[in-house]
Amino acid sequence: NNKNLSVAESWFFYMDSATDKNLSVAESYLFYVDSAMDKWVSFLFFVHNSFNILLLFAIKCTIASINFETSINAMEKKIIIKEIKARCNDAEKIREILKLHKARFVGVDKQTDTYFNCNNGRLKLREGNIENTLIHYKRENQAGPKTSKVDLYKPNDGSSLRTVLKEALDVLVTVDKSREIYFVDNIKFHIDTLKALGTFVEIEAIDETGEKGEAALQRQCETYLDLFGINENDLVPVSYSDMVLELNK
């Protein structure tokens, strides 16, 4: 009996040990599988994140490319303008003449022109409900038709651009005005009203392609100068910025 019990105990001990080993092997296998799954999940997560990063990078590159092309397209060619500025004593007469010549009325623009310190020519940011443009131009102060060489840039966000320019260049002066805008072919007309300065008329003969030439632009200006009956004493040789600066002295 003792021998039989000893054999039985040995058998049960063997079976218990084997079971423990099997459980240990099974646990080790499950731990290995669990670790492998964790690594696989981590790998998939890494791939997913990498894909998202690459996708985001591709989207940003595309947007940057579009914005760059938009900015390049927004920068127009250098254009030539012959222009006249004069004091306007009878705005209604100017409107009637423009109506007779079938001028296209664009609208009334409430404009704020911010002029920045600039060593080469003049630089202003125009913000209005019709026109929003960064304008760099070179022009001599003189009465009668004068030539301006102009670069135009049409920003998507004028307020952000104004902030950057203020930080970089400092503001020279700000000009607020109400502007009526008309067109007859390539000629642009303004009837401007400025607080404390009065009402003015501007004639701008514009050559965007270089095909018309300054002589033709000059003739166009002089034609409307005569039609409007503008006297030599009414001609203004300076810009609104000069007038406001003089007023603020």
Coordinates of N, CA and C in Angstrom, one line a residue:
N1 N 0.8 -1.2 0.0 CA 0.0 0.0 0.0 C 0.9 1.3 0.0
N2 N 1.9 1.2 0.9 CA 2.8 2.4 0.9 C 3.5 2.6 -0.4
K3 N 3.8 1.5 -1.0 CA 4.5 1.7 -2.4 C 3.5 2.2 -3.4
N4 N 2.3 1.7 -3.3 CA 1.3 2.2 -4.3 C 1.0 3.6 -4.1
L5 N 1.0 4.1 -2.8 CA 0.7 5.5 -2.5 C 1.9 6.3 -3.0
S6 N 3.1 5.8 -2.8 CA 4.3 6.5 -3.2 C 4.3 6.7 -4.7
V7 N 3.9 5.6 -5.4 CA 3.9 5.7 -6.9 C 2.8 6.7 -7.3
A8 N 1.7 6.6 -6.6 CA 0.6 7.5 -7.0 C 0.9 9.0 -6.7
E9 N 1.6 9.2 -5.5 CA 2.0 10.6 -5.2 C 3.0 11.1 -6.2
S10 N 3.9 10.2 -6.6 CA 4.9 10.5 -7.6 C 4.3 10.9 -8.9
W11 N 3.2 10.1 -9.3 CA 2.5 10.3 -10.5 C 1.8 11.7 -10.5
F12 N 1.1 11.9 -9.4 CA 0.4 13.2 -9.2 C 1.4 14.4 -9.2
F13 N 2.6 14.2 -8.6 CA 3.6 15.3 -8.6 C 4.1 15.5 -10.0
Y14 N 4.3 14.4 -10.7 CA 4.8 14.5 -12.1 C 3.7 15.3 -12.9
M15 N 2.5 14.8 -12.8 CA 1.4 15.5 -13.5 C 1.2 17.0 -13.2
D16 N 1.4 17.3 -11.9 CA 1.3 18.6 -11.4 C 2.4 19.5 -12.0
S17 N 3.6 18.9 -12.0 CA 4.8 19.6 -12.5 C 4.6 19.9 -14.0
A18 N 4.1 18.8 -14.7 CA 3.9 18.9 -16.1 C 2.9 20.0 -16.4
T19 N 1.8 20.0 -15.6 CA 0.8 21.0 -15.8 C 1.3 22.4 -15.6
D20 N 2.1 22.5 -14.5 CA 2.8 23.8 -14.3 C 3.6 24.2 -15.4
K21 N 4.4 23.3 -16.0 CA 5.3 23.6 -17.1 C 4.5 24.0 -18.3
N22 N 3.4 23.2 -18.5 CA 2.5 23.5 -19.7 C 1.9 24.9 -19.5
L23 N 1.4 25.2 -18.3 CA 0.9 26.5 -18.0 C 1.9 27.6 -18.2
S24 N 3.1 27.3 -17.7 CA 4.2 28.3 -17.9 C 4.5 28.5 -19.4
V25 N 4.5 27.4 -20.1 CA 4.8 27.5 -21.6 C 3.7 28.3 -22.3
A26 N 2.4 28.0 -21.8 CA 1.3 28.6 -22.4 C 1.3 30.1 -22.1
E27 N 1.6 30.4 -20.8 CA 1.7 31.8 -20.4 C 2.8 32.6 -21.1
S28 N 3.9 31.9 -21.3 CA 5.0 32.5 -22.0 C 4.6 32.8 -23.5
Y29 N 3.9 31.8 -24.1 CA 3.5 31.9 -25.5 C 2.5 33.1 -25.6
L30 N 1.5 33.1 -24.6 CA 0.6 34.2 -24.7 C 1.2 35.5 -24.5
F31 N 2.2 35.6 -23.6 CA 3.0 36.8 -23.3 C 3.7 37.3 -24.6
Y32 N 4.3 36.3 -25.3 CA 5.0 36.5 -26.5 C 4.0 37.1 -27.6
V33 N 2.8 36.4 -27.7 CA 1.8 36.8 -28.7 C 1.3 38.2 -28.3
D34 N 1.1 38.4 -27.0 CA 0.7 39.8 -26.6 C 1.7 40.8 -26.9
S35 N 2.9 40.5 -26.6 CA 4.0 41.5 -27.0 C 4.1 41.7 -28.5
A36 N 4.0 40.7 -29.2 CA 4.0 40.8 -30.7 C 2.9 41.7 -31.2
M37 N 1.7 41.4 -30.6 CA 0.5 42.2 -31.0 C 0.7 43.7 -30.6
D38 N 1.3 43.9 -29.4 CA 1.6 45.3 -29.0 C 2.5 46.0 -30.0
K39 N 3.6 45.2 -30.4 CA 4.5 45.7 -31.4 C 3.9 46.0 -32.7
W40 N 3.0 45.1 -33.1 CA 2.3 45.2 -34.4 C 1.4 46.4 -34.4
V41 N 0.7 46.5 -33.3 CA -0.2 47.7 -33.1 C 0.6 49.0 -33.2
S42 N 1.7 49.0 -32.4 CA 2.6 50.2 -32.4 C 3.1 50.5 -33.8
F43 N 3.4 49.4 -34.6 CA 3.9 49.6 -35.9 C 2.8 50.2 -36.8
L44 N 1.6 49.7 -36.7 CA 0.5 50.2 -37.5 C 0.2 51.6 -37.1
F45 N 0.3 51.9 -35.8 CA 0.1 53.3 -35.3 C 1.1 54.2 -35.9
F46 N 2.4 53.7 -35.9 CA 3.5 54.5 -36.5 C 3.2 54.8 -38.0
V47 N 2.8 53.7 -38.7 CA 2.5 53.9 -40.1 C 1.4 54.9 -40.3
H48 N 0.4 54.7 -39.5 CA -0.8 55.6 -39.6 C -0.4 57.1 -39.4
N49 N 0.4 57.3 -38.3 CA 0.9 58.7 -38.0 C 1.8 59.2 -39.1
S50 N 2.7 58.3 -39.6 CA 3.6 58.7 -40.7 C 2.8 59.1 -41.9
F51 N 1.8 58.3 -42.2 CA 0.9 58.6 -43.4 C 0.2 60.0 -43.2
N52 N -0.3 60.2 -42.0 CA -1.0 61.5 -41.7 C 0.0 62.7 -41.8
I53 N 1.2 62.5 -41.3 CA 2.2 63.5 -41.4 C 2.6 63.8 -42.8
L54 N 2.8 62.7 -43.6 CA 3.1 62.9 -45.0 C 2.0 63.6 -45.8
L55 N 0.7 63.1 -45.4 CA -0.4 63.7 -46.1 C -0.6 65.2 -45.7
L56 N -0.3 65.5 -44.5 CA -0.4 66.9 -44.0 C 0.7 67.8 -44.7
F57 N 1.9 67.2 -44.8 CA 3.0 67.9 -45.5 C 2.6 68.1 -46.9
A58 N 2.0 67.1 -47.6 CA 1.7 67.2 -49.0 C 0.6 68.3 -49.2
I59 N -0.4 68.3 -48.2 CA -1.4 69.4 -48.3 C -0.8 70.7 -48.1
K60 N 0.1 70.9 -47.1 CA 0.7 72.2 -46.9 C 1.5 72.6 -48.1
C61 N 2.2 71.7 -48.7 CA 3.0 72.0 -49.9 C 2.1 72.5 -51.0
T62 N 1.0 71.8 -51.2 CA 0.0 72.2 -52.2 C -0.5 73.6 -52.0
I63 N -0.9 73.8 -50.7 CA -1.5 75.1 -50.3 C -0.4 76.2 -50.6
A64 N 0.8 75.9 -50.1 CA 1.9 76.9 -50.3 C 2.1 77.2 -51.8
S65 N 2.1 76.1 -52.6 CA 2.2 76.3 -54.0 C 1.1 77.2 -54.6
I66 N -0.1 76.9 -54.2 CA -1.3 77.7 -54.7 C -1.1 79.1 -54.2
N67 N -0.8 79.3 -52.9 CA -0.6 80.7 -52.4 C 0.5 81.4 -53.1
F68 N 1.6 80.7 -53.4 CA 2.7 81.3 -54.2 C 2.2 81.7 -55.5
E69 N 1.5 80.8 -56.2 CA 1.1 81.1 -57.6 C 0.1 82.3 -57.5
T70 N -0.8 82.2 -56.5 CA -1.8 83.3 -56.4 C -1.1 84.6 -56.2
S71 N 0.0 84.6 -55.3 CA 0.7 85.9 -55.0 C 1.4 86.4 -56.3
I72 N 2.0 85.4 -57.0 CA 2.6 85.8 -58.3 C 1.6 86.4 -59.3
N73 N 0.5 85.7 -59.4 CA -0.6 86.2 -60.3 C -1.1 87.5 -59.9
A74 N -1.2 87.7 -58.5 CA -1.7 89.0 -58.0 C -0.8 90.1 -58.3
M75 N 0.5 89.9 -58.5 CA 1.4 90.9 -58.8 C 1.3 91.3 -60.3
E76 N 0.7 92.4 -60.6 CA 0.5 92.7 -62.0 C 1.8 93.3 -62.6
K77 N 1.7 93.4 -63.9 CA 2.8 94.0 -64.6 C 3.0 95.5 -64.2
K78 N 4.2 96.0 -64.4 CA 4.4 97.4 -64.2 C 3.6 98.2 -65.2
I79 N 2.8 99.1 -64.8 CA 2.0 99.8 -65.7 C 2.3 101.3 -65.8
I80 N 2.0 101.9 -66.9 CA 2.3 103.3 -67.0 C 1.0 104.1 -66.9
I81 N 0.9 105.2 -66.1 CA -0.3 106.0 -66.0 C 0.1 107.4 -66.2
K82 N -0.7 108.1 -67.0 CA -0.6 109.6 -67.1 C -1.8 110.1 -66.3
E83 N -1.6 111.0 -65.4 CA -2.7 111.4 -64.5 C -2.7 112.9 -64.3
I84 N -3.9 113.3 -63.9 CA -4.1 114.7 -63.6 C -4.9 114.7 -62.3
K85 N -4.6 115.6 -61.4 CA -5.4 115.8 -60.2 C -5.7 117.3 -60.2
A86 N -7.0 117.6 -59.9 CA -7.4 119.0 -59.8 C -8.5 119.2 -58.8
R87 N -8.5 120.4 -58.3 CA -9.7 120.7 -57.4 C -10.9 120.8 -58.2
C88 N -12.0 120.3 -57.6 CA -13.3 120.2 -58.3 C -14.3 121.1 -57.7
N89 N -14.7 122.1 -58.4 CA -15.7 123.0 -57.9 C -17.1 122.7 -58.3
D90 N -17.3 121.7 -59.2 CA -18.6 121.3 -59.6 C -18.6 119.8 -60.0
A91 N -18.8 119.0 -59.0 CA -18.8 117.6 -59.2 C -19.9 117.1 -60.0
E92 N -21.1 117.8 -59.9 CA -22.2 117.3 -60.7 C -22.0 117.5 -62.2
K93 N -21.2 118.6 -62.6 CA -20.9 118.8 -64.0 C -20.0 117.7 -64.5
I94 N -19.0 117.3 -63.7 CA -18.1 116.1 -64.1 C -19.0 114.9 -64.3
R95 N -19.9 114.6 -63.4 CA -20.8 113.4 -63.5 C -21.6 113.4 -64.8
E96 N -22.1 114.6 -65.2 CA -22.9 114.7 -66.4 C -22.1 114.5 -67.6
I97 N -20.9 115.0 -67.6 CA -20.0 114.8 -68.8 C -19.6 113.4 -68.9
L98 N -19.3 112.7 -67.8 CA -19.0 111.3 -67.8 C -20.2 110.5 -68.3
K99 N -21.4 110.9 -67.9 CA -22.6 110.2 -68.3 C -22.8 110.3 -69.8
L100 N -22.5 111.5 -70.4 CA -22.6 111.7 -71.8 C -21.6 110.9 -72.6
H101 N -20.5 110.6 -72.0 CA -19.5 109.8 -72.7 C -19.6 108.3 -72.3
K102 N -20.8 108.0 -71.8 CA -21.1 106.6 -71.4 C -20.1 105.9 -70.5
A103 N -19.6 106.7 -69.5 CA -18.7 106.1 -68.6 C -19.4 105.0 -67.7
R104 N -18.6 104.0 -67.4 CA -19.1 102.9 -66.6 C -18.8 103.3 -65.1
F105 N -19.9 103.4 -64.3 CA -19.8 103.7 -62.9 C -19.5 102.5 -62.1
V106 N -18.4 102.4 -61.4 CA -18.0 101.3 -60.6 C -18.7 101.3 -59.3
G107 N -18.7 102.5 -58.7 CA -19.3 102.6 -57.3 C -18.5 103.7 -56.5
V108 N -19.0 103.8 -55.3 CA -18.4 104.7 -54.3 C -17.5 103.9 -53.3
D109 N -16.3 104.2 -53.3 CA -15.3 103.4 -52.4 C -14.9 104.2 -51.2
K110 N -15.1 103.7 -50.0 CA -14.6 104.4 -48.8 C -13.2 103.8 -48.6
Q111 N -12.2 104.6 -48.9 CA -10.8 104.2 -48.9 C -10.0 104.7 -47.8
T112 N -9.1 103.9 -47.3 CA -8.1 104.3 -46.3 C -6.7 104.0 -47.0
D113 N -6.0 105.0 -47.3 CA -4.6 104.8 -47.9 C -3.6 105.0 -46.8
T114 N -2.8 103.9 -46.5 CA -1.8 104.0 -45.5 C -0.4 104.1 -46.2
Y115 N 0.2 105.3 -46.1 CA 1.5 105.5 -46.7 C 2.6 105.1 -45.8
F116 N 3.6 104.4 -46.3 CA 4.8 103.9 -45.5 C 6.0 104.6 -45.9
N117 N 6.9 104.7 -44.9 CA 8.3 105.3 -45.3 C 8.9 104.5 -46.3
C118 N 9.4 105.1 -47.4 CA 9.9 104.4 -48.5 C 11.0 105.2 -49.1
N119 N 12.2 104.7 -49.3 CA 13.3 105.5 -49.8 C 13.3 105.6 -51.4
N120 N 12.5 104.7 -52.0 CA 12.5 104.6 -53.4 C 11.0 104.8 -53.9
G121 N 10.6 106.0 -54.3 CA 9.3 106.1 -54.7 C 8.3 106.2 -53.5
R122 N 7.1 105.8 -53.8 CA 6.0 105.9 -52.7 C 5.4 104.5 -52.6
L123 N 5.1 104.2 -51.3 CA 4.4 102.9 -51.1 C 3.2 103.1 -50.2
K124 N 2.0 102.6 -50.7 CA 0.8 102.8 -49.9 C 0.0 101.5 -50.0
L125 N -0.8 101.3 -48.9 CA -1.7 100.2 -48.9 C -3.1 100.8 -48.9
R126 N -3.8 100.4 -50.0 CA -5.2 100.9 -50.1 C -6.2 99.9 -49.6
E127 N -7.1 100.3 -48.7 CA -8.1 99.4 -48.2 C -9.5 100.0 -48.3
G128 N -10.3 99.4 -49.1 CA -11.6 100.0 -49.4 C -12.7 98.9 -49.5
N129 N -13.9 99.2 -49.8 CA -14.9 98.2 -50.1 C -15.0 97.8 -51.5
I130 N -14.2 98.5 -52.4 CA -14.0 98.1 -53.8 C -12.6 97.7 -54.1
E131 N -11.7 98.6 -53.8 CA -10.3 98.5 -54.1 C -9.5 98.1 -52.9
N132 N -8.7 97.1 -53.0 CA -7.7 96.7 -51.9 C -6.4 96.3 -52.6
T133 N -5.5 97.2 -52.5 CA -4.2 97.0 -53.3 C -3.0 97.6 -52.6
L134 N -1.9 96.9 -52.7 CA -0.6 97.5 -52.3 C 0.0 98.2 -53.5
I135 N 0.3 99.5 -53.4 CA 0.7 100.2 -54.6 C 2.1 100.8 -54.4
H136 N 3.0 100.5 -55.2 CA 4.3 101.2 -55.2 C 4.4 102.0 -56.5
Y137 N 4.8 103.3 -56.4 CA 4.8 104.1 -57.7 C 5.9 105.1 -57.5
K138 N 6.3 105.5 -58.7 CA 7.3 106.6 -58.9 C 6.7 107.7 -59.7
R139 N 6.7 108.9 -59.2 CA 6.0 110.0 -59.9 C 6.6 111.4 -59.5
E140 N 6.9 112.2 -60.4 CA 7.4 113.6 -60.1 C 6.2 114.5 -59.7
N141 N 6.4 115.3 -58.8 CA 5.3 116.3 -58.4 C 5.3 117.4 -59.5
Q142 N 4.3 117.6 -60.2 CA 4.1 118.6 -61.2 C 2.7 118.8 -61.6
A143 N 2.3 120.0 -61.9 CA 1.0 120.3 -62.4 C 0.8 119.8 -63.8
G144 N -0.5 119.5 -64.1 CA -0.8 118.9 -65.4 C -0.5 117.4 -65.5
P145 N -0.6 116.9 -66.7 CA -0.4 115.4 -66.8 C 1.0 115.0 -66.4
K146 N 1.1 114.0 -65.5 CA 2.4 113.5 -65.0 C 2.4 112.0 -65.1
T147 N 3.6 111.5 -65.3 CA 3.7 110.0 -65.5 C 4.0 109.3 -64.2
S148 N 3.3 108.2 -64.0 CA 3.5 107.3 -62.8 C 3.9 106.0 -63.4
K149 N 4.9 105.4 -62.8 CA 5.3 104.0 -63.1 C 4.9 103.2 -61.8
V150 N 4.0 102.3 -62.0 CA 3.2 101.7 -60.9 C 3.4 100.1 -60.9
D151 N 3.6 99.6 -59.7 CA 3.5 98.2 -59.4 C 2.3 98.0 -58.5
L152 N 1.5 97.0 -58.8 CA 0.3 96.7 -58.0 C 0.4 95.3 -57.4
Y153 N 0.0 95.2 -56.2 CA -0.2 93.8 -55.6 C -1.5 93.8 -54.9
K154 N -2.3 92.7 -55.1 CA -3.6 92.6 -54.5 C -3.6 91.5 -53.4
P155 N -3.5 91.9 -52.2 CA -3.4 90.9 -51.1 C -4.7 90.3 -50.8
N156 N -4.6 89.1 -50.2 CA -5.9 88.5 -49.7 C -6.3 89.0 -48.4
D157 N -5.3 89.5 -47.6 CA -5.6 90.0 -46.3 C -4.9 91.3 -46.1
G158 N -5.6 92.4 -46.3 CA -4.9 93.7 -46.2 C -4.5 94.1 -44.8
S159 N -5.3 93.7 -43.8 CA -5.0 94.1 -42.4 C -3.8 93.4 -41.9
S160 N -3.5 92.1 -42.3 CA -2.3 91.4 -41.9 C -1.1 92.1 -42.6
L161 N -1.2 92.4 -43.8 CA -0.2 93.0 -44.6 C 0.2 94.4 -44.0
R162 N -0.9 95.1 -43.6 CA -0.6 96.4 -43.0 C 0.2 96.3 -41.7
T163 N -0.1 95.3 -40.9 CA 0.6 95.1 -39.6 C 2.1 94.8 -39.9
V164 N 2.3 94.0 -40.9 CA 3.7 93.6 -41.2 C 4.5 94.9 -41.7
L165 N 3.8 95.6 -42.6 CA 4.5 96.8 -43.1 C 4.7 97.9 -42.1
K166 N 3.8 98.0 -41.1 CA 4.0 99.0 -40.0 C 5.2 98.6 -39.2
E167 N 5.4 97.3 -38.9 CA 6.5 96.9 -38.1 C 7.8 97.1 -38.9
A168 N 7.8 96.9 -40.2 CA 9.0 96.9 -41.0 C 9.4 98.3 -41.4
L169 N 8.4 99.2 -41.8 CA 8.7 100.5 -42.4 C 8.2 101.7 -41.7
D170 N 7.3 101.5 -40.8 CA 6.7 102.7 -40.1 C 5.7 103.4 -41.0
V171 N 4.7 104.0 -40.4 CA 3.7 104.7 -41.2 C 4.1 106.1 -41.4
L172 N 4.0 106.6 -42.6 CA 4.3 108.0 -42.9 C 3.0 108.9 -42.6
V173 N 1.9 108.5 -43.2 CA 0.7 109.2 -43.1 C -0.5 108.3 -43.5
T174 N -1.7 108.6 -43.0 CA -2.9 107.9 -43.4 C -3.9 108.9 -44.1
V175 N -4.5 108.5 -45.2 CA -5.4 109.4 -45.9 C -6.7 108.6 -46.1
D176 N -7.8 109.3 -45.6 CA -9.2 108.7 -45.7 C -9.9 109.5 -46.7
K177 N -10.6 108.8 -47.6 CA -11.4 109.6 -48.6 C -12.6 108.7 -49.1
S178 N -13.6 109.4 -49.7 CA -14.7 108.8 -50.4 C -14.4 109.0 -51.9
R179 N -14.4 107.9 -52.6 CA -14.0 108.0 -54.0 C -15.1 107.4 -54.9
E180 N -15.6 108.2 -55.9 CA -16.5 107.7 -57.0 C -15.5 107.3 -58.1
I181 N -15.8 106.1 -58.6 CA -14.9 105.5 -59.6 C -15.7 105.3 -60.9
Y182 N -15.1 105.8 -62.0 CA -15.7 105.7 -63.4 C -14.6 105.2 -64.4
F183 N -15.1 104.5 -65.5 CA -14.2 104.1 -66.5 C -14.8 104.5 -67.9
V184 N -13.9 105.0 -68.8 CA -14.2 105.1 -70.2 C -13.0 104.4 -70.9
D185 N -13.2 103.2 -71.4 CA -12.1 102.4 -72.0 C -11.0 102.3 -71.0
N186 N -9.8 102.8 -71.4 CA -8.6 102.6 -70.5 C -8.4 103.8 -69.6
I187 N -9.4 104.7 -69.5 CA -9.3 105.9 -68.7 C -10.1 105.8 -67.5
K188 N -9.5 106.0 -66.3 CA -10.2 105.9 -65.1 C -10.4 107.3 -64.5
F189 N -11.5 107.6 -63.9 CA -11.9 108.9 -63.3 C -12.2 108.7 -61.9
H190 N -11.8 109.6 -61.1 CA -12.1 109.7 -59.7 C -12.7 111.0 -59.3
I191 N -13.8 111.0 -58.5 CA -14.3 112.2 -57.8 C -14.1 111.9 -56.4
D192 N -13.1 112.6 -55.8 CA -12.7 112.3 -54.4 C -13.1 113.4 -53.4
T193 N -13.6 113.0 -52.3 CA -13.9 113.9 -51.2 C -13.1 113.5 -50.0
L194 N -12.3 114.5 -49.5 CA -11.5 114.3 -48.3 C -11.8 115.4 -47.3
K195 N -12.0 114.9 -46.1 CA -12.3 115.8 -45.0 C -11.2 116.8 -44.8
A196 N -11.6 118.0 -44.7 CA -10.7 119.2 -44.4 C -9.9 119.6 -45.7
L197 N -10.0 118.8 -46.8 CA -9.3 119.2 -48.0 C -10.2 119.5 -49.1
G198 N -11.4 119.0 -49.1 CA -12.4 119.3 -50.2 C -12.6 118.2 -51.2
T199 N -13.0 118.6 -52.4 CA -13.4 117.6 -53.5 C -12.4 117.8 -54.6
F200 N -12.0 116.7 -55.2 CA -11.0 116.7 -56.3 C -11.5 115.8 -57.4
V201 N -11.0 116.0 -58.6 CA -11.2 115.1 -59.7 C -9.9 114.6 -60.2
E202 N -9.8 113.3 -60.5 CA -8.6 112.8 -61.1 C -8.9 112.1 -62.4
I203 N -7.9 112.3 -63.4 CA -8.0 111.6 -64.7 C -6.8 110.7 -64.8
E204 N -7.0 109.4 -65.0 CA -5.8 108.5 -65.1 C -6.0 107.7 -66.4
A205 N -5.1 108.0 -67.4 CA -5.0 107.3 -68.6 C -4.0 106.1 -68.4
I206 N -4.5 104.9 -68.6 CA -3.7 103.7 -68.1 C -3.2 102.9 -69.3
D207 N -1.9 102.5 -69.3 CA -1.4 101.6 -70.3 C -0.9 100.4 -69.6
E208 N -1.6 99.3 -69.7 CA -1.2 98.1 -69.0 C -0.3 97.2 -69.8
T209 N -0.3 97.4 -71.1 CA 0.4 96.5 -72.0 C 1.7 97.1 -72.7
G210 N 1.8 98.5 -72.6 CA 2.9 99.1 -73.2 C 2.7 99.4 -74.7
E211 N 1.4 99.2 -75.2 CA 1.1 99.4 -76.6 C 0.7 100.8 -76.9
K212 N 0.1 101.5 -75.9 CA -0.4 102.8 -76.2 C 0.6 103.9 -76.3
G213 N 1.6 103.9 -75.3 CA 2.6 104.9 -75.3 C 2.2 106.1 -74.6
E214 N 3.2 106.8 -74.0 CA 2.9 108.0 -73.2 C 2.3 109.1 -74.0
A215 N 2.6 109.3 -75.2 CA 2.1 110.4 -76.0 C 0.5 110.2 -76.2
A216 N 0.1 109.0 -76.4 CA -1.4 108.8 -76.5 C -2.1 109.0 -75.2
L217 N -1.4 108.6 -74.1 CA -2.0 108.8 -72.8 C -2.1 110.3 -72.5
Q218 N -1.1 111.0 -72.9 CA -1.0 112.5 -72.7 C -2.2 113.1 -73.4
R219 N -2.5 112.7 -74.6 CA -3.6 113.3 -75.4 C -4.9 113.0 -74.7
Q220 N -5.1 111.7 -74.2 CA -6.3 111.4 -73.5 C -6.6 112.3 -72.3
C221 N -5.5 112.5 -71.5 CA -5.6 113.3 -70.3 C -6.1 114.8 -70.7
E222 N -5.4 115.3 -71.8 CA -5.7 116.7 -72.2 C -7.1 116.8 -72.7
T223 N -7.6 115.8 -73.4 CA -8.9 115.8 -74.0 C -10.0 116.0 -72.8
Y224 N -9.8 115.2 -71.8 CA -10.8 115.3 -70.7 C -10.5 116.5 -69.8
L225 N -9.3 117.0 -69.8 CA -9.0 118.2 -69.1 C -9.8 119.4 -69.7
D226 N -9.8 119.4 -71.0 CA -10.6 120.4 -71.7 C -12.1 120.2 -71.5
L227 N -12.5 119.0 -71.6 CA -14.0 118.7 -71.5 C -14.5 119.1 -70.1
F228 N -13.7 118.8 -69.1 CA -14.1 119.2 -67.8 C -14.0 120.7 -67.4
G229 N -13.3 121.4 -68.3 CA -13.1 122.8 -68.1 C -12.3 123.1 -66.9
I230 N -11.2 122.3 -66.7 CA -10.3 122.5 -65.6 C -9.3 123.6 -65.9
N231 N -9.3 124.6 -65.0 CA -8.3 125.7 -65.1 C -7.0 125.3 -64.6
E232 N -6.0 126.0 -65.1 CA -4.6 125.7 -64.7 C -4.4 125.9 -63.2
N233 N -5.1 126.9 -62.7 CA -5.0 127.3 -61.3 C -5.6 126.2 -60.4
D234 N -6.4 125.3 -60.9 CA -7.0 124.2 -60.1 C -6.2 122.9 -60.1
L235 N -5.2 122.9 -61.0 CA -4.3 121.7 -61.0 C -3.5 121.5 -59.7
V236 N -3.4 120.3 -59.3 CA -2.7 120.0 -58.0 C -1.5 119.1 -58.3
P237 N -0.3 119.6 -58.0 CA 0.9 118.9 -58.4 C 1.3 117.8 -57.5
V238 N 0.8 117.7 -56.3 CA 1.2 116.8 -55.2 C 0.2 115.7 -55.0
S239 N 0.6 114.7 -54.1 CA -0.4 113.7 -53.8 C -1.2 114.1 -52.6
Y240 N -2.2 113.3 -52.3 CA -3.0 113.5 -51.1 C -2.2 113.4 -49.8
S241 N -1.2 112.5 -49.9 CA -0.3 112.3 -48.7 C 0.4 113.6 -48.4
D242 N 0.9 114.2 -49.4 CA 1.7 115.5 -49.2 C 0.7 116.6 -48.6
M243 N -0.5 116.6 -49.1 CA -1.5 117.6 -48.7 C -1.8 117.4 -47.2
V244 N -2.0 116.1 -46.8 CA -2.4 115.8 -45.4 C -1.2 116.1 -44.5
L245 N 0.0 115.7 -44.9 CA 1.2 116.0 -44.1 C 1.3 117.5 -43.9
E246 N 1.1 118.3 -45.0 CA 1.2 119.7 -44.9 C 0.1 120.3 -43.9
L247 N -1.1 119.7 -44.0 CA -2.2 120.1 -43.1 C -1.9 119.8 -41.7
N248 N -1.2 118.7 -41.4 CA -0.9 118.3 -40.0 C 0.3 118.9 -39.4
K249 N 1.0 119.8 -40.1 CA 2.1 120.5 -39.6 C 1.7 121.4 -38.5

